[in-house]
Every structure is written in structure tokens, then in C-alpha cells.
Tab-separated table of C-alpha atoms in Angstrom:
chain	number	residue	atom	x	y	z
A	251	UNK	CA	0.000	0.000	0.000
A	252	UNK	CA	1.328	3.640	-0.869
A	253	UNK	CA	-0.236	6.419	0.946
A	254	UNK	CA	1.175	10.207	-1.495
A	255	UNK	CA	-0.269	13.423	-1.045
A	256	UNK	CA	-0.535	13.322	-4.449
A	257	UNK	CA	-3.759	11.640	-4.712
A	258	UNK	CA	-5.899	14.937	-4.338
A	259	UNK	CA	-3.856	15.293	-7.651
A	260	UNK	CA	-6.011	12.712	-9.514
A	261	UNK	CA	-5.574	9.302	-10.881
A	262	UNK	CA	-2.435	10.358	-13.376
A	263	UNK	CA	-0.836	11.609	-10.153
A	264	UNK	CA	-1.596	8.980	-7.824
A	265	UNK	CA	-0.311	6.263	-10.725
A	266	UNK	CA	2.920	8.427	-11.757
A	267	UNK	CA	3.330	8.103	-7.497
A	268	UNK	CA	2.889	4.046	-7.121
A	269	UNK	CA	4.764	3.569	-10.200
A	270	UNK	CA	7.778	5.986	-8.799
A	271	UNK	CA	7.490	3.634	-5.689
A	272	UNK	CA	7.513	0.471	-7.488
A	273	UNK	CA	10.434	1.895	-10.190
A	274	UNK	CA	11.775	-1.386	-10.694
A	275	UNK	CA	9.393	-3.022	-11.510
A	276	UNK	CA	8.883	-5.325	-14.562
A	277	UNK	CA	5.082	-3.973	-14.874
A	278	UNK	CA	2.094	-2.704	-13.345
A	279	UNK	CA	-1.726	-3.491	-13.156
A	280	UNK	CA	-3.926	-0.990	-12.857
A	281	UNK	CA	-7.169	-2.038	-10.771
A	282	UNK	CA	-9.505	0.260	-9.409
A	283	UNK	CA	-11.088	-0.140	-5.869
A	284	UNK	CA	-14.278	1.113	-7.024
A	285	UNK	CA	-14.744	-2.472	-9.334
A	286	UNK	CA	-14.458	-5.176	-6.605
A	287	UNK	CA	-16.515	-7.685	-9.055
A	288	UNK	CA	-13.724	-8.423	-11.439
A	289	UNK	CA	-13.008	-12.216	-10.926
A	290	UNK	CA	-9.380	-13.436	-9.533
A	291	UNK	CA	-9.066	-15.127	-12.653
A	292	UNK	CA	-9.467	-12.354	-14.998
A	293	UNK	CA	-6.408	-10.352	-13.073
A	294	UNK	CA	-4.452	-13.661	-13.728
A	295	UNK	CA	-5.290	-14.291	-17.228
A	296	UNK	CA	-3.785	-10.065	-17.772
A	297	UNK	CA	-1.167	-10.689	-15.624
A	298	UNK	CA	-0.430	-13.295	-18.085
A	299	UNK	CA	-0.485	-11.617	-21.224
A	300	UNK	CA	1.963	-9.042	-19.577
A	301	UNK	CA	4.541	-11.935	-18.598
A	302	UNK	CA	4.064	-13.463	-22.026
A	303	UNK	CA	4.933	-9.784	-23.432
A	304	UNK	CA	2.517	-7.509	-23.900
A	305	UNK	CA	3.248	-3.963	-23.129
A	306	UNK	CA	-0.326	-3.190	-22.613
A	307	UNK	CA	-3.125	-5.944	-21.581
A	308	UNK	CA	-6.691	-5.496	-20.911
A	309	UNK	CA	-9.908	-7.737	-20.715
A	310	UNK	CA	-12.025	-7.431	-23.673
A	311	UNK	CA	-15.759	-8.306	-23.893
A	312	UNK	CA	-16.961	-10.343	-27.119
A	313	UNK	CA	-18.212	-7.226	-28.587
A	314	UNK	CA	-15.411	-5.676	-28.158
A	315	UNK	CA	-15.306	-3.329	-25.539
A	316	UNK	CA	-12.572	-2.549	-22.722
A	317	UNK	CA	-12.852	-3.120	-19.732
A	318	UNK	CA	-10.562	-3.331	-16.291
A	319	UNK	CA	-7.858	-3.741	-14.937
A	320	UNK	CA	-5.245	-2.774	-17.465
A	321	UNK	CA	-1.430	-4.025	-17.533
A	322	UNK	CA	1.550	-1.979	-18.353
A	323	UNK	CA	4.756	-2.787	-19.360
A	324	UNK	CA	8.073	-1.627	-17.754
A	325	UNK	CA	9.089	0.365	-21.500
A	326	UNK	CA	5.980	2.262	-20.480
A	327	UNK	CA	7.644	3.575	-17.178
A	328	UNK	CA	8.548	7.102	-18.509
A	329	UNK	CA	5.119	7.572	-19.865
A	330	UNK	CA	2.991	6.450	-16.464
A	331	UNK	CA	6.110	8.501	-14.473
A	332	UNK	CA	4.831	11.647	-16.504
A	333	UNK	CA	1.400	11.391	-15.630
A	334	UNK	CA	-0.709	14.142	-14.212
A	335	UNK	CA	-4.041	15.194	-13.185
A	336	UNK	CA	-6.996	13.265	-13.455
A	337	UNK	CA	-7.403	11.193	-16.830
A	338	UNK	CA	-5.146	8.736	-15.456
A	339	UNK	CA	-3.623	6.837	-18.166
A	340	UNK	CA	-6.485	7.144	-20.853
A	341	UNK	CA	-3.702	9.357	-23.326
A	342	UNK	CA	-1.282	6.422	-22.981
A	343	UNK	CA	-4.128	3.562	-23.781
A	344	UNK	CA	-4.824	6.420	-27.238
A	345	UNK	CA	-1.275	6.413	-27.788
A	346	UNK	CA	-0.665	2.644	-27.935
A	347	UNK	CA	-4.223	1.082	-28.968
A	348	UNK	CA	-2.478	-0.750	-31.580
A	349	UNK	CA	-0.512	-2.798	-29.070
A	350	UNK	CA	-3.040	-3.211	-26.557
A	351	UNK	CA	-3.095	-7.000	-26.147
A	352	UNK	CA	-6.542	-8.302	-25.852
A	353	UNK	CA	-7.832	-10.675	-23.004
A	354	UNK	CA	-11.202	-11.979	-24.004
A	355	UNK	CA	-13.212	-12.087	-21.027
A	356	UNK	CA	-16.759	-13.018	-20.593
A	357	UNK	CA	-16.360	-11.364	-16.577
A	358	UNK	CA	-19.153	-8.885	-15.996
A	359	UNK	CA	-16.872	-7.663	-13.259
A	360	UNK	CA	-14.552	-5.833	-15.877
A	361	UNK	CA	-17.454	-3.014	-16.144
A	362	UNK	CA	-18.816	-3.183	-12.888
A	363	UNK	CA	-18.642	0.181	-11.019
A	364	UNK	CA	-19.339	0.559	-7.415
A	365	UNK	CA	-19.743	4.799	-7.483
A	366	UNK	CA	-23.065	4.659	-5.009
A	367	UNK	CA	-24.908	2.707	-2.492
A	368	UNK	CA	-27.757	1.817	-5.212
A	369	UNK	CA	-24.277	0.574	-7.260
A	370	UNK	CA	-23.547	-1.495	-4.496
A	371	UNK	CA	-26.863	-3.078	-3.315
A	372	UNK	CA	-26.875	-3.887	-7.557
A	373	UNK	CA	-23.886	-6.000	-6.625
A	374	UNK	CA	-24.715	-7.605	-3.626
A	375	UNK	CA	-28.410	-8.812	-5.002
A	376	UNK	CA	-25.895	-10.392	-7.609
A	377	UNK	CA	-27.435	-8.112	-10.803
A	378	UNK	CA	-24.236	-6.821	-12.645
């Protein structure tokens, strides 16, 4: 766990600050606390993709959409170090969509969003 002043920053600060305290690193997921559905397995199976050599990973649904968490690469230090502010690392994914490896993934979890209460009693009843 990091604890950085620079979280009232936003989420490009608060990632430039855990990858600064992780700097040697081989890679990084990015998983947000606010999507506690996605299933262990999904965060294995991008895990994977990174070790196998991917410099970005990412679930995908069948129809194609992104979901979380996303992998990084270690040659993608200097651009998650020069984050700011808080679009956290949405330029880098538009930078480097070409190499974005895709994980296909048929977990809900990847888009579930816990933001409210109602968000959360949606989870608990079990209705993604």
C-alpha cells in the first residue's frame, strides 16, 4: 500500500506516485477499488499476457469493448512517471491502442462500477 499526497492530484498523479514507488518493476496493473466484481481469474489471465509480453493488456468483452484492470509494461515507465491530473492513463491507452493486447473475457466484473450505495446493493443482489 502507498499512501502520497498526491492523490488529491487525480488518478495520473496517484499512478505516476505508485509507479515511482515500485520503479523497478517489470510492470504494473492498474485495478480500481471502485470495481471489486472483477473475478481473480481475470487479473491472472492479464497478468499473463503481460509476462508473455505484452506492453499493454486489458480484458475485452466479445463485442469488443474494454474493460478493467489494465497491464503496463516496464518500457511504459517514462510515460505512467509523466502522468498528471486526473485522466489517469487514458492518453497512454490512445497512444498505444495498436498494441493493446486483448484478453477476451466473458467477466461482468470488468465493467462493474461501485460509485453509489444503489451501485452497491446492484452488486450484492448479484445483478451486474
Amino acid at each position: 500500500m502507498l499512501e502520497t499526497d498526491r492523490t488529491a492530484l487525480g488518478m495520473g498523479s496517484s499512478l505516476a506516485a505508485a509507479v515511482e514507488a515500485s520503479i523497478t518493476a517489470d510492470g504494473w496493473i492498474v485495478a480500481l477499488g471502485d470495481m471489486p466484481a472483477i473475478a481473480p481469474q481475470t487479473l491472472g489471465e492479464v497478468r499473463q499476457a503481460l509476462i508473455a509480453g505484452a506492453s499493454i493488456a486489458a480484458p475485452f468483452d466479445a463485442q469488443g469493448r474494454r474493460g478493467h484492470p489494465v497491464a503496463f509494461a516496464a518500457a511504459l515507465r517514462d510515460e505512467l512517471l509523466a502522468l498528471r491530473g486526473d485522466s489517469g492513463a487514458r492518453e497512454i491507452l490512445a497512444r498505444h491502442m495498436a498494441q493493446i493486447t486483448r484478453v477476451v473475457s466473458d467477466d461482468p466484473g470488468i465493467f462493474v462500477d461501485i460509485d453509489t450505495a444503489d451501485d452497491l446493493r446492484r452488486l450484492e443482489s448479484g445483478a451486474t
